[in-house]
Coordinates of C-alpha atoms in Angstrom, one line a residue:
X25 CA 83.8 -47.2 10.3
X26 CA 86.0 -48.1 7.4
X27 CA 85.5 -48.9 3.7
X28 CA 82.9 -46.9 1.7
X29 CA 82.5 -43.1 2.3
X30 CA 79.7 -42.6 4.7
X31 CA 76.6 -40.9 3.3
X32 CA 74.8 -38.4 5.6
X33 CA 71.4 -36.8 4.8
X34 CA 70.3 -33.4 6.0
X35 CA 66.6 -33.5 6.7
X36 CA 64.1 -31.1 8.2
X37 CA 61.1 -28.8 7.7
X38 CA 61.2 -26.1 5.1
X39 CA 62.8 -22.9 6.5
X40 CA 64.8 -24.6 9.2
X41 CA 68.1 -23.4 7.7
X42 CA 68.9 -26.8 6.3
X43 CA 70.3 -25.6 3.0
X44 CA 72.4 -22.9 4.8
X45 CA 73.9 -25.6 7.0
X46 CA 74.6 -27.8 3.9
X47 CA 76.3 -24.9 2.2
X48 CA 78.4 -24.1 5.3
X49 CA 79.5 -27.7 5.6
X50 CA 80.3 -28.3 1.9
X51 CA 81.4 -24.9 0.6
X52 CA 82.0 -25.1 -3.2
X53 CA 82.2 -28.9 -3.2
X54 CA 78.6 -29.4 -4.4
X55 CA 77.0 -31.1 -7.3
X56 CA 73.4 -30.6 -8.4
X57 CA 71.5 -33.2 -10.6
X58 CA 68.1 -34.9 -10.6
X59 CA 67.0 -38.0 -8.8
X60 CA 66.6 -41.0 -11.1
X61 CA 63.3 -41.0 -12.9
X62 CA 62.0 -37.7 -11.4
X63 CA 62.4 -34.0 -11.8
X64 CA 63.3 -33.4 -8.2
X65 CA 66.6 -31.7 -7.7
X66 CA 69.4 -33.8 -6.0
X67 CA 72.0 -31.7 -4.2
X68 CA 75.1 -33.5 -2.9
X69 CA 78.4 -32.3 -1.5
X70 CA 81.5 -33.4 0.3
X71 CA 83.0 -32.6 3.7
X72 CA 85.5 -34.2 6.1
X73 CA 85.7 -35.3 9.7
X74 CA 88.3 -33.8 12.0
X75 CA 90.8 -36.5 11.0
X76 CA 90.4 -35.8 7.3
X77 CA 88.2 -38.8 6.5
X78 CA 85.7 -37.8 3.7
X79 CA 81.9 -37.9 4.0
X80 CA 79.2 -37.4 1.5
X81 CA 76.3 -35.0 2.3
X82 CA 72.8 -35.0 0.8
X83 CA 70.5 -32.0 1.1
X84 CA 67.1 -33.6 1.0
X85 CA 64.0 -31.5 0.0
X86 CA 62.3 -30.0 3.1
X87 CA 59.2 -31.8 4.3
X88 CA 56.8 -31.7 7.2
X89 CA 56.2 -35.4 7.8
X90 CA 56.8 -39.0 6.5
X91 CA 53.4 -38.8 4.8
X92 CA 54.3 -37.0 1.6
X93 CA 52.0 -34.4 0.1
X94 CA 54.2 -33.7 -3.0
X95 CA 56.8 -35.3 -5.2
X96 CA 59.6 -33.5 -3.3
X97 CA 58.4 -34.9 0.0
X98 CA 57.9 -38.3 -1.5
X99 CA 61.6 -38.3 -2.6
X100 CA 62.7 -37.3 0.9
X101 CA 60.7 -40.2 2.4
X102 CA 62.0 -42.7 -0.1
X103 CA 65.6 -41.7 0.3
X104 CA 65.4 -41.9 4.1
X105 CA 63.8 -45.3 3.9
X106 CA 66.2 -46.6 1.2
X107 CA 63.3 -47.2 -1.3
X108 CA 64.4 -44.9 -4.1
X109 CA 65.9 -46.7 -7.1
X110 CA 69.6 -45.9 -7.6
X111 CA 69.9 -44.2 -4.2
X112 CA 71.3 -46.0 -1.2
X113 CA 69.9 -45.4 2.2
X114 CA 71.9 -42.8 4.2
X115 CA 74.3 -44.1 6.9
X116 CA 73.2 -41.3 9.2
X117 CA 70.8 -38.3 9.5
X118 CA 71.4 -34.7 10.5
X119 CA 67.9 -33.5 11.6
X120 CA 67.8 -29.7 11.4
X121 CA 65.5 -27.9 13.7
X122 CA 64.5 -24.2 13.9
X123 CA 65.2 -23.4 17.5
X124 CA 62.4 -20.8 17.6
X125 CA 59.8 -23.3 16.3
X126 CA 60.5 -26.4 18.2
X127 CA 56.9 -27.4 18.6
X128 CA 56.3 -27.7 14.9
X129 CA 59.7 -29.0 13.8
X130 CA 59.9 -31.7 16.5
X131 CA 56.9 -33.5 15.0
X132 CA 58.9 -34.5 11.9
X133 CA 62.0 -35.1 14.0
X134 CA 60.2 -37.7 16.2
X135 CA 59.1 -39.6 13.0
X136 CA 62.7 -39.6 11.8
X137 CA 64.1 -40.8 15.1
X138 CA 61.8 -43.8 15.1
X139 CA 63.5 -45.1 11.9
X140 CA 66.6 -46.5 13.7
X141 CA 69.3 -44.6 11.8
X142 CA 72.2 -43.0 13.6
X143 CA 71.0 -39.5 14.1
X144 CA 72.3 -36.1 15.3
X145 CA 70.0 -33.0 15.8
X146 CA 71.3 -29.6 14.7
X147 CA 69.5 -27.0 16.8
X148 CA 69.8 -24.3 14.3
X149 CA 69.2 -20.5 14.3
X150 CA 69.8 -20.2 18.0
X151 CA 70.7 -16.5 17.5
X152 CA 67.2 -15.7 16.2
X153 CA 65.6 -17.6 19.1
X154 CA 67.7 -15.6 21.5
X155 CA 66.7 -12.4 19.8
X156 CA 63.1 -13.4 20.3
X157 CA 63.7 -13.9 24.0
X158 CA 63.9 -17.8 24.0
X159 CA 66.6 -19.7 25.8
X160 CA 66.9 -23.4 25.2
X161 CA 68.8 -26.2 26.9
X162 CA 70.5 -28.4 24.2
X163 CA 71.5 -31.0 26.8
X164 CA 68.0 -31.4 28.1
X165 CA 66.7 -31.7 24.5
X166 CA 69.3 -34.4 23.9
X167 CA 68.2 -36.3 26.9
X168 CA 64.5 -36.1 25.8
X169 CA 65.3 -37.2 22.3
X170 CA 68.0 -39.8 23.1
X171 CA 70.4 -38.5 20.4
X172 CA 73.1 -35.8 20.4
X173 CA 71.9 -32.2 20.0
X174 CA 74.4 -29.7 18.7
X175 CA 73.6 -25.9 18.8
X176 CA 74.3 -24.3 15.4
X177 CA 74.1 -21.0 13.6
X178 CA 74.6 -22.1 10.0
X179 CA 74.7 -18.6 8.4
X180 CA 77.6 -17.7 10.8
X181 CA 79.2 -21.2 10.6
X182 CA 78.9 -21.8 14.3
X183 CA 78.8 -25.3 15.7
X184 CA 79.9 -27.0 12.5
X185 CA 83.0 -28.8 13.9
X186 CA 81.0 -30.0 16.9
X187 CA 78.2 -31.2 14.6
X188 CA 80.7 -33.3 12.6
X189 CA 82.2 -34.8 15.7
X190 CA 78.8 -35.8 16.9
X191 CA 77.9 -37.4 13.5
X192 CA 81.2 -39.3 13.5
X193 CA 80.5 -40.7 17.0
X194 CA 76.9 -41.6 16.0
X195 CA 78.1 -43.5 12.9
X196 CA 80.9 -45.3 14.7
X197 CA 78.7 -46.5 17.6
X198 CA 75.5 -46.8 15.6
X199 CA 74.0 -45.1 18.6
X200 CA 70.6 -46.6 19.4
X201 CA 67.5 -44.5 20.1
X202 CA 65.5 -46.8 22.2
X203 CA 64.2 -43.9 24.3
X204 CA 62.1 -42.5 21.4
X205 CA 59.2 -44.1 19.6
X206 CA 56.9 -42.5 17.1
X207 CA 53.5 -41.6 18.6
X208 CA 50.6 -43.5 17.1
X209 CA 48.7 -40.5 15.5
X210 CA 49.1 -36.8 14.6
X211 CA 47.5 -35.6 17.8
X212 CA 49.8 -37.7 20.0
X213 CA 52.8 -36.6 17.8
X214 CA 52.0 -32.9 18.4
X215 CA 51.4 -33.5 22.1
X216 CA 54.7 -35.3 22.5
X217 CA 56.5 -32.6 20.5
X218 CA 55.0 -29.9 22.6
X219 CA 56.0 -31.6 25.9
X220 CA 59.6 -32.0 24.7
X221 CA 59.8 -28.4 23.6
X222 CA 58.5 -27.2 27.0
X223 CA 61.1 -29.4 28.8
X224 CA 63.9 -28.0 26.7
X225 CA 62.8 -24.3 27.3
X226 CA 64.9 -22.6 30.0
X227 CA 63.4 -19.2 29.7
X228 CA 61.2 -17.1 27.4
X229 CA 59.9 -13.6 27.3
X230 CA 56.5 -12.7 28.7
X231 CA 55.3 -12.2 25.2
X232 CA 56.1 -15.7 24.2
X233 CA 54.5 -17.1 27.3
X234 CA 51.4 -15.0 26.7
X235 CA 51.3 -16.3 23.1
X236 CA 51.5 -19.8 24.3
X237 CA 48.7 -19.4 26.8
X238 CA 46.5 -17.8 24.2
X239 CA 47.3 -20.6 21.7
X240 CA 46.4 -23.2 24.3
X241 CA 42.9 -21.7 24.3
X242 CA 42.3 -20.7 20.6
X243 CA 43.9 -23.9 19.2
X244 CA 42.0 -26.2 21.5
X245 CA 40.2 -28.8 19.3
X246 CA 36.8 -28.0 20.9
X247 CA 37.1 -24.6 22.6
X248 CA 39.0 -23.2 19.6
X249 CA 36.3 -24.1 17.2
X250 CA 33.7 -22.5 19.5
X251 CA 35.7 -19.3 19.5
X252 CA 36.1 -19.4 15.7
X253 CA 32.3 -19.8 15.2
X254 CA 31.6 -17.1 17.7
X255 CA 33.9 -14.7 15.9
X256 CA 32.2 -15.4 12.6
X257 CA 28.8 -14.9 14.3
X258 CA 29.8 -11.5 15.7
X259 CA 31.2 -10.6 12.3
X260 CA 27.9 -11.2 10.5
X261 CA 25.8 -9.5 13.2
X262 CA 27.9 -6.4 12.7
X263 CA 27.4 -6.5 8.9
X264 CA 23.7 -5.7 9.5
X265 CA 23.7 -3.7 12.7
X266 CA 26.7 -1.4 11.9
X267 CA 26.4 -1.1 8.1
X268 CA 22.7 -0.4 7.8
X269 CA 22.9 3.3 8.5
X270 CA 25.6 3.8 5.9
X271 CA 23.7 1.7 3.3
X272 CA 20.5 3.7 4.0
X273 CA 22.3 6.9 3.5
X274 CA 23.6 5.8 0.1
X275 CA 20.2 4.5 -0.9
X276 CA 18.7 7.9 0.0
X277 CA 21.3 9.8 -1.9
X278 CA 20.7 7.7 -5.0
X279 CA 17.0 8.3 -4.7
X280 CA 17.5 12.0 -4.4
X281 CA 19.6 12.0 -7.6
X282 CA 16.9 9.9 -9.4
X283 CA 14.2 12.4 -8.4
X284 CA 16.4 15.3 -9.5
X285 CA 17.1 13.8 -12.9
X286 CA 13.4 13.0 -13.5
X287 CA 12.4 16.6 -12.5
X288 CA 15.2 18.3 -14.5
X289 CA 15.5 16.5 -17.9
X290 CA 12.8 15.8 -20.5
X291 CA 11.3 12.4 -20.8
X292 CA 13.4 10.7 -23.5
X293 CA 15.6 7.7 -24.2
X294 CA 18.6 9.1 -22.4
X295 CA 16.7 10.0 -19.2
X296 CA 15.2 6.5 -19.1
X297 CA 18.7 4.9 -19.5
X298 CA 20.1 7.0 -16.7
X299 CA 17.2 6.8 -14.2
X300 CA 15.9 3.3 -14.9
X301 CA 19.1 1.7 -16.0
X302 CA 22.2 3.1 -14.4
X303 CA 20.9 4.8 -11.3
X304 CA 18.3 2.1 -10.5
X305 CA 20.4 -0.9 -11.5
X306 CA 24.0 0.1 -10.6
X307 CA 22.8 2.2 -7.7
X308 CA 21.0 -0.8 -6.2
X309 CA 24.3 -2.7 -6.0
X310 CA 26.4 0.2 -4.9
X311 CA 24.3 0.7 -1.7
X312 CA 25.7 -2.7 -0.5
X313 CA 29.2 -1.4 -0.4
X314 CA 29.1 -0.6 3.4
X315 CA 28.2 -4.2 4.4
X316 CA 30.9 -5.6 2.1
X317 CA 33.5 -3.2 3.7
X318 CA 32.4 -4.1 7.2
X319 CA 32.8 -7.8 6.4
X320 CA 36.3 -7.3 4.9
X321 CA 37.2 -5.1 7.9
X322 CA 36.8 -8.0 10.2
X323 CA 38.6 -10.4 7.9
X324 CA 41.5 -8.1 7.6
X325 CA 41.7 -7.6 11.4
X326 CA 41.8 -11.4 11.9
X327 CA 44.5 -11.8 9.3
X328 CA 46.7 -8.9 10.6
X329 CA 46.4 -10.1 14.2
X330 CA 47.8 -13.5 13.4
X331 CA 44.6 -15.4 14.1
X332 CA 43.7 -16.5 10.6
X333 CA 46.6 -18.9 10.4
X334 CA 45.4 -20.5 13.6
X335 CA 41.9 -20.8 12.1
X336 CA 43.5 -22.7 9.2
X337 CA 45.2 -25.0 11.8
X338 CA 41.8 -25.6 13.4
X339 CA 40.1 -26.3 10.1
X340 CA 42.8 -28.8 9.0
X341 CA 41.4 -31.6 11.1
X342 CA 37.8 -31.0 9.8
X343 CA 39.0 -30.7 6.2
X344 CA 41.0 -34.0 6.6
X345 CA 37.9 -35.8 7.6
X346 CA 36.3 -35.0 4.2
X347 CA 39.5 -35.9 2.2
X348 CA 40.9 -32.3 1.8
X349 CA 44.3 -31.1 2.7
X350 CA 44.8 -28.3 5.2
X351 CA 46.6 -26.5 2.3
X352 CA 43.2 -25.9 0.8
X353 CA 42.1 -23.7 3.6
X354 CA 43.8 -20.5 2.4
X355 CA 42.4 -20.8 -1.2
X356 CA 39.0 -21.5 0.2
X357 CA 39.3 -18.5 2.6
X358 CA 40.3 -16.4 -0.4
X359 CA 37.1 -17.5 -2.1
X360 CA 35.1 -15.6 0.5
X361 CA 36.4 -12.5 -1.3
X362 CA 36.1 -13.9 -4.8
X363 CA 36.3 -17.4 -6.1
X364 CA 38.6 -16.3 -8.9
X365 CA 41.7 -15.6 -6.8
X366 CA 40.7 -18.5 -4.6
X367 CA 40.9 -20.9 -7.5
X368 CA 44.2 -19.4 -8.6
X369 CA 45.6 -19.9 -5.1
X370 CA 45.1 -23.7 -5.4
X371 CA 48.4 -23.8 -7.3
X372 CA 50.1 -24.2 -3.9
X373 CA 48.4 -27.6 -3.5
X374 CA 50.8 -30.3 -4.8
X375 CA 48.4 -33.2 -5.1
X376 CA 46.4 -32.9 -8.4
X377 CA 43.2 -34.6 -7.1
X378 CA 43.3 -32.6 -3.9
X379 CA 43.7 -29.4 -5.9
X380 CA 40.9 -30.3 -8.4
X381 CA 38.6 -30.9 -5.5
X382 CA 39.4 -27.6 -3.9
X383 CA 38.8 -25.8 -7.3
X384 CA 35.4 -27.6 -7.7
X385 CA 34.1 -26.5 -4.2
X386 CA 35.6 -23.0 -4.2
X387 CA 32.4 -21.4 -5.7
X388 CA 30.5 -22.7 -2.7
X389 CA 32.3 -20.3 -0.4
X390 CA 30.0 -17.3 0.1
X391 CA 31.9 -14.6 -1.9
X392 CA 31.3 -10.9 -1.5
X393 CA 29.2 -10.9 -4.7
X394 CA 26.5 -12.8 -2.9
X395 CA 26.3 -10.3 -0.1
X396 CA 24.1 -7.7 -2.0
X397 CA 21.6 -10.5 -2.8
X398 CA 21.6 -11.8 0.7
X399 CA 21.3 -8.4 2.3
X400 CA 18.5 -7.3 0.0
X401 CA 16.3 -10.4 0.6
X402 CA 17.1 -10.6 4.3
X403 CA 16.3 -6.9 4.8
X404 CA 13.0 -7.3 2.9
X405 CA 11.7 -10.4 4.5
X406 CA 13.4 -11.0 7.8
X407 CA 12.3 -8.7 10.7
X408 CA 15.0 -6.5 12.2
X409 CA 14.3 -7.9 15.7
X410 CA 16.4 -9.7 18.3
X411 CA 16.1 -13.4 19.0
X412 CA 14.1 -14.2 22.2
X413 CA 15.0 -10.8 23.8
X414 CA 18.7 -11.5 23.4
X415 CA 21.2 -9.1 21.8
X416 CA 21.4 -11.5 18.8
X417 CA 19.8 -9.9 15.7
X418 CA 17.6 -12.2 13.6
X419 CA 18.9 -10.7 10.3
X420 CA 22.5 -11.3 11.2
X421 CA 21.7 -14.8 12.4
X422 CA 20.1 -15.7 9.0
X423 CA 23.2 -14.2 7.2
X424 CA 25.4 -16.3 9.4
X425 CA 23.3 -19.4 8.6
X426 CA 23.7 -18.8 4.8
X427 CA 27.5 -18.6 5.1
X428 CA 27.6 -21.7 7.2
X429 CA 25.3 -23.5 4.7
X430 CA 27.9 -22.7 2.0
X431 CA 30.8 -24.1 4.1
X432 CA 28.8 -27.2 5.1
X433 CA 27.7 -27.8 1.5
X434 CA 31.4 -27.5 0.3
X435 CA 32.6 -30.0 2.9
X436 CA 29.8 -32.5 2.0
X437 CA 30.5 -32.1 -1.7
X438 CA 34.3 -32.6 -1.1
X439 CA 33.4 -35.8 0.9
X440 CA 31.5 -37.1 -2.1
X441 CA 34.1 -36.1 -4.7
X442 CA 37.0 -37.5 -2.8
X443 CA 35.3 -40.9 -2.7
X444 CA 34.3 -40.8 -6.4
X445 CA 35.5 -38.6 -9.3
X446 CA 38.6 -37.2 -7.5
X447 CA 39.2 -40.2 -5.3
X448 CA 42.2 -39.9 -2.9
X449 CA 43.3 -39.4 0.6
X450 CA 43.9 -36.2 2.5
X451 CA 47.6 -35.1 3.0
X452 CA 48.4 -33.6 6.3
X453 CA 50.5 -30.5 6.6
X454 CA 52.3 -28.4 9.2
X455 CA 52.3 -24.6 9.5
X456 CA 54.2 -22.1 11.5
X457 CA 52.2 -19.8 13.7
X458 CA 52.9 -16.1 13.3
X459 CA 53.1 -13.8 16.3
X460 CA 50.1 -12.1 17.6
X461 CA 50.3 -8.4 16.9
X462 CA 48.2 -5.3 16.8
X463 CA 47.0 -4.6 13.2
X464 CA 48.5 -1.6 11.4
X465 CA 45.6 0.7 10.8
X466 CA 47.2 2.2 7.8
X467 CA 47.4 -1.2 6.2
X468 CA 43.7 -1.9 7.1
X469 CA 42.6 1.4 5.5
X470 CA 44.6 0.8 2.4
X471 CA 43.2 -2.7 2.0
X472 CA 39.7 -1.5 2.5
X473 CA 40.1 1.2 -0.1
X474 CA 41.5 -1.4 -2.5
X475 CA 38.4 -3.6 -1.9
X476 CA 36.1 -0.6 -2.3
X477 CA 37.8 0.3 -5.6
X478 CA 37.5 -3.2 -6.9
X479 CA 33.8 -3.3 -6.1
X480 CA 33.1 0.2 -7.6
X481 CA 35.2 -0.7 -10.7
X482 CA 33.1 -3.9 -11.1
X483 CA 29.9 -1.8 -10.6
X484 CA 31.1 0.7 -13.3
X485 CA 32.1 -2.0 -15.8
X486 CA 30.5 -5.4 -15.7
X487 CA 27.4 -4.5 -13.8
X488 CA 26.9 -1.2 -15.6
X489 CA 27.3 -2.9 -19.1
X490 CA 25.0 -5.8 -18.1
X491 CA 22.4 -3.4 -16.7
X492 CA 22.4 -1.2 -19.8
X493 CA 21.8 -4.3 -22.0
X494 CA 19.1 -5.5 -19.7
X495 CA 17.4 -2.1 -19.8
X496 CA 17.4 -2.1 -23.6
X497 CA 15.9 -5.6 -23.6
X498 CA 13.2 -4.5 -21.1
X499 CA 12.4 -1.3 -22.9
X500 CA 11.8 -2.6 -26.4
X501 CA 9.4 -3.2 -28.0
X502 CA 7.1 -0.6 -26.3
X503 CA 4.1 -2.3 -24.6
X504 CA 0.5 -1.2 -25.6
X505 CA -1.4 0.8 -23.0
X506 CA -2.5 -1.3 -20.1
X507 CA 0.1 -4.0 -20.4
X508 CA 3.2 -4.4 -18.3
X509 CA 6.3 -3.1 -20.2
X510 CA 8.6 -5.6 -18.4
X511 CA 6.5 -8.6 -19.4
X512 CA 5.8 -7.4 -23.0
X513 CA 9.5 -6.7 -23.7
X514 CA 12.1 -9.0 -25.3
X515 CA 13.7 -9.5 -21.9
X516 CA 10.3 -10.2 -20.3
X517 CA 9.5 -12.8 -22.8
X518 CA 12.8 -14.6 -22.3
X519 CA 12.1 -14.6 -18.6
X520 CA 8.6 -16.0 -19.2
X521 CA 10.2 -19.0 -20.9
X522 CA 12.7 -19.6 -18.1
X523 CA 9.9 -19.2 -15.5
X524 CA 8.4 -22.4 -16.7
X525 CA 11.6 -24.2 -15.6
X526 CA 11.9 -22.5 -12.2
X527 CA 8.3 -22.2 -11.3
X528 CA 8.3 -25.7 -9.5
X529 CA 10.8 -24.4 -7.0
X530 CA 8.7 -21.3 -6.2
X531 CA 10.5 -18.8 -8.5
X532 CA 8.4 -16.0 -10.1
X533 CA 8.8 -13.8 -13.2
X534 CA 11.1 -11.3 -11.2
X535 CA 13.5 -14.0 -10.3
X536 CA 13.5 -15.6 -13.7
X537 CA 14.4 -12.2 -15.2
X538 CA 17.2 -11.7 -12.7
X539 CA 18.8 -15.1 -13.1
X540 CA 19.8 -14.6 -16.8
X541 CA 22.0 -11.4 -16.5
X542 CA 23.3 -12.6 -13.1
X543 CA 25.4 -15.2 -14.9
X544 CA 27.8 -12.3 -15.6
X545 CA 28.1 -11.5 -11.9
X546 CA 25.9 -12.4 -9.0
X547 CA 25.4 -8.8 -7.9
X548 CA 23.6 -8.2 -11.3
X549 CA 20.6 -10.1 -9.9
X550 CA 19.9 -7.1 -7.7
X551 CA 20.5 -4.5 -10.4
X552 CA 18.3 -6.5 -12.8
X553 CA 15.4 -6.5 -10.3
X554 CA 16.0 -2.8 -9.6
X555 CA 16.0 -2.0 -13.3
X556 CA 12.8 -4.0 -13.9
X557 CA 11.0 -2.3 -11.0
X558 CA 12.2 1.2 -12.2
X559 CA 10.8 0.5 -15.6
X560 CA 7.4 -0.6 -14.2
X561 CA 7.4 2.5 -11.9
X562 CA 7.8 4.8 -14.8
X563 CA 7.4 8.5 -13.7
X564 CA 5.6 7.6 -10.5
X565 CA 7.7 9.4 -8.0
X566 CA 6.2 7.6 -5.0
X567 CA 6.9 4.2 -6.7
X568 CA 10.4 5.4 -7.6
X569 CA 11.2 6.5 -4.0
X570 CA 10.0 3.1 -2.6
X571 CA 13.0 0.9 -1.7
X572 CA 13.6 -2.1 -3.8
X573 CA 13.3 -4.4 -0.8
X574 CA 9.9 -2.9 0.1
X575 CA 8.7 -3.4 -3.5
X576 CA 9.6 -7.1 -3.7
X577 CA 8.3 -7.8 -0.2
X578 CA 4.9 -6.9 -1.5
X579 CA 5.1 -9.2 -4.5
X580 CA 6.9 -12.3 -3.2
X581 CA 6.0 -14.8 -0.6
X582 CA 8.4 -15.6 2.2
X583 CA 8.7 -19.2 0.8
X584 CA 9.9 -17.7 -2.5
X585 CA 12.4 -15.4 -0.8
X586 CA 13.9 -18.3 1.2
X587 CA 14.1 -20.4 -1.9
X588 CA 15.9 -17.6 -3.7
X589 CA 18.4 -17.4 -0.9
X590 CA 19.0 -21.1 -1.0
X591 CA 19.5 -20.9 -4.8
X592 CA 22.3 -18.4 -4.4
X593 CA 24.1 -20.5 -1.8
X594 CA 24.9 -23.0 -4.5
X595 CA 24.3 -21.6 -8.0
X596 CA 27.4 -20.9 -10.1
X597 CA 26.2 -17.4 -11.2
X598 CA 29.6 -16.1 -12.3
X599 CA 31.1 -16.3 -15.8
X600 CA 34.6 -15.3 -14.4
X601 CA 34.6 -18.3 -12.1
X602 CA 33.8 -20.6 -14.9
X603 CA 36.5 -19.1 -17.1
X604 CA 39.2 -19.3 -14.5
X605 CA 38.2 -22.9 -13.8
X606 CA 38.7 -23.8 -17.4
X607 CA 42.1 -22.1 -17.5
X608 CA 43.3 -23.9 -14.3
X609 CA 42.1 -27.3 -15.4
X610 CA 43.2 -27.0 -19.0
X611 CA 39.8 -27.8 -20.6
X612 CA 36.1 -27.7 -20.5
X613 CA 35.5 -31.1 -18.8
X614 CA 35.7 -29.9 -15.2
X615 CA 34.1 -26.5 -15.6
X616 CA 31.1 -28.1 -17.2
X617 CA 31.0 -30.7 -14.5
X618 CA 31.2 -27.9 -11.9
X619 CA 28.4 -25.9 -13.5
X620 CA 26.2 -29.0 -13.8
X621 CA 26.5 -30.2 -10.2
X622 CA 26.2 -26.7 -8.8
X623 CA 23.0 -25.9 -10.7
X624 CA 21.6 -29.3 -9.7
X625 CA 22.4 -28.5 -6.1
X626 CA 20.9 -25.0 -6.3
X627 CA 17.7 -26.3 -7.9
X628 CA 17.3 -29.1 -5.3
X629 CA 18.1 -26.7 -2.4
X630 CA 15.7 -24.1 -3.6
X631 CA 12.9 -26.6 -4.2
X632 CA 13.4 -28.3 -0.8
X633 CA 13.4 -24.9 0.9
X634 CA 10.3 -23.6 -0.9
X635 CA 8.1 -26.7 -0.4
X636 CA 9.2 -27.0 3.3
X637 CA 8.3 -23.3 3.8
X638 CA 5.0 -23.8 2.1
X639 CA 4.3 -26.8 4.3
X640 CA 4.8 -24.5 7.3
X641 CA 2.3 -22.0 5.9
X642 CA 4.8 -19.5 4.6
X643 CA 3.7 -19.8 1.0

């Protein structure tokens, strides 16, 4: 080829070693600027063929497919297609593949090969693949793809001269690639990439073969989802069956301390604050620490073993159907711990509409703050029996159903939002699967201790402060003899006003009282009810010793309890979540929208649940 200096673009997935290869080929002969009209960095450099003829190299931003999910990826697509203003289409492509991750990287390579440009594949990082026990046949891969494949180790500058010779030959002959056509859809693309990777694999260690066999099962579009649901089901069964003895022990210890304080100190303001406020209110939340730790124990096991990334891969297809990107899975998964870090994690989502949708549905994930409420009500109203003589516990089944309700609700809301206020299409994404490995128990213990400390610190600050304020509101003014102190107090009168609004959905005075302070944190709903019951119990030791669940079970109907659970699946009872939403969206428009639609959903769900239960005679 004579005339103009040929332009060659290096393309590939992120982390394929593309930039290292570019640096090895160009050395110091590089120039960095921006593409015309955008802020994306443009890195160009110069190299030479064996006979001294110059070539121009372009290091394009890493991407996973020809369907862009960010501005960087859109620039790569437009340059390769020759659609970017002021940028000519490359004369040839060097497609850089990570030898140890052929399955994933070949998906994008197949799309590029279908474009018709002279192409050479750089099979990079072969040293790392060999270290992992993987031996590949570059010639067989070349035959499968229909283009030259050159083994390279960019960081050691191996294979560079062979690569340039292959590029020169591809440009001069404008080598056709009639043997390769882009598959029609993502599933076919992945299937074809997997088949080619298998054909090019000469040998691999038993560990890699074992990993592949396991992935064939856990990543199956049907069987994999069944396994994921089964793991979640077992997890929620264990939250009740394994954690109950520890929670009962904590509850008993707090009851002993309450009895000791009542019997030791005179009846005055300070004793009332300690017994009815701090010990009853904060203690009622602290007893749910064991279920929360058991839940996080299972989540940490799944993360450390390498399974959680595979769960994200499984959920990508489902999320795509409702207009969400698979990139949203990790932020939504983080929201099971707390919506605040989950919302902050959406910064990794490049599409603004996609990110906004993920932020708006993150509060629907069942965070750990809901667990005390769920555990209290389920323990009080759902019998601790097995279903139909099976080993499946009814209480764990109900808890599992509540978590699933939040997930299903989030997906349905996302479907509506992506077709209305945040209209847009889902952007696919690729991910690299980590190795399976045994969890490091030291890491698990440390992570559990950190989670316990966060929970106890929250109990000692936000929950304690809110409980003290609530105790003061419920203690003053003092009720005349014969009247309920809770109902006569300032707090009780506020609750009576709210009760008018929530009575149609089956809520009573107890719930109306709990909803107001629970805006600070969802767990405060439990401490609020515990404080109110402690004030009503007064110095009655029998009433004080009675568990909170037993007390409300005698005052609520099952229909009311179920409606209360349905409310907490959707209600945005968390000021911190609202505040972080405002910060991440730079204004009050979307936080107010989020609060409005979540309260509307909560009211509707609670009402439907209550009146359905009443219709079945559970009122």
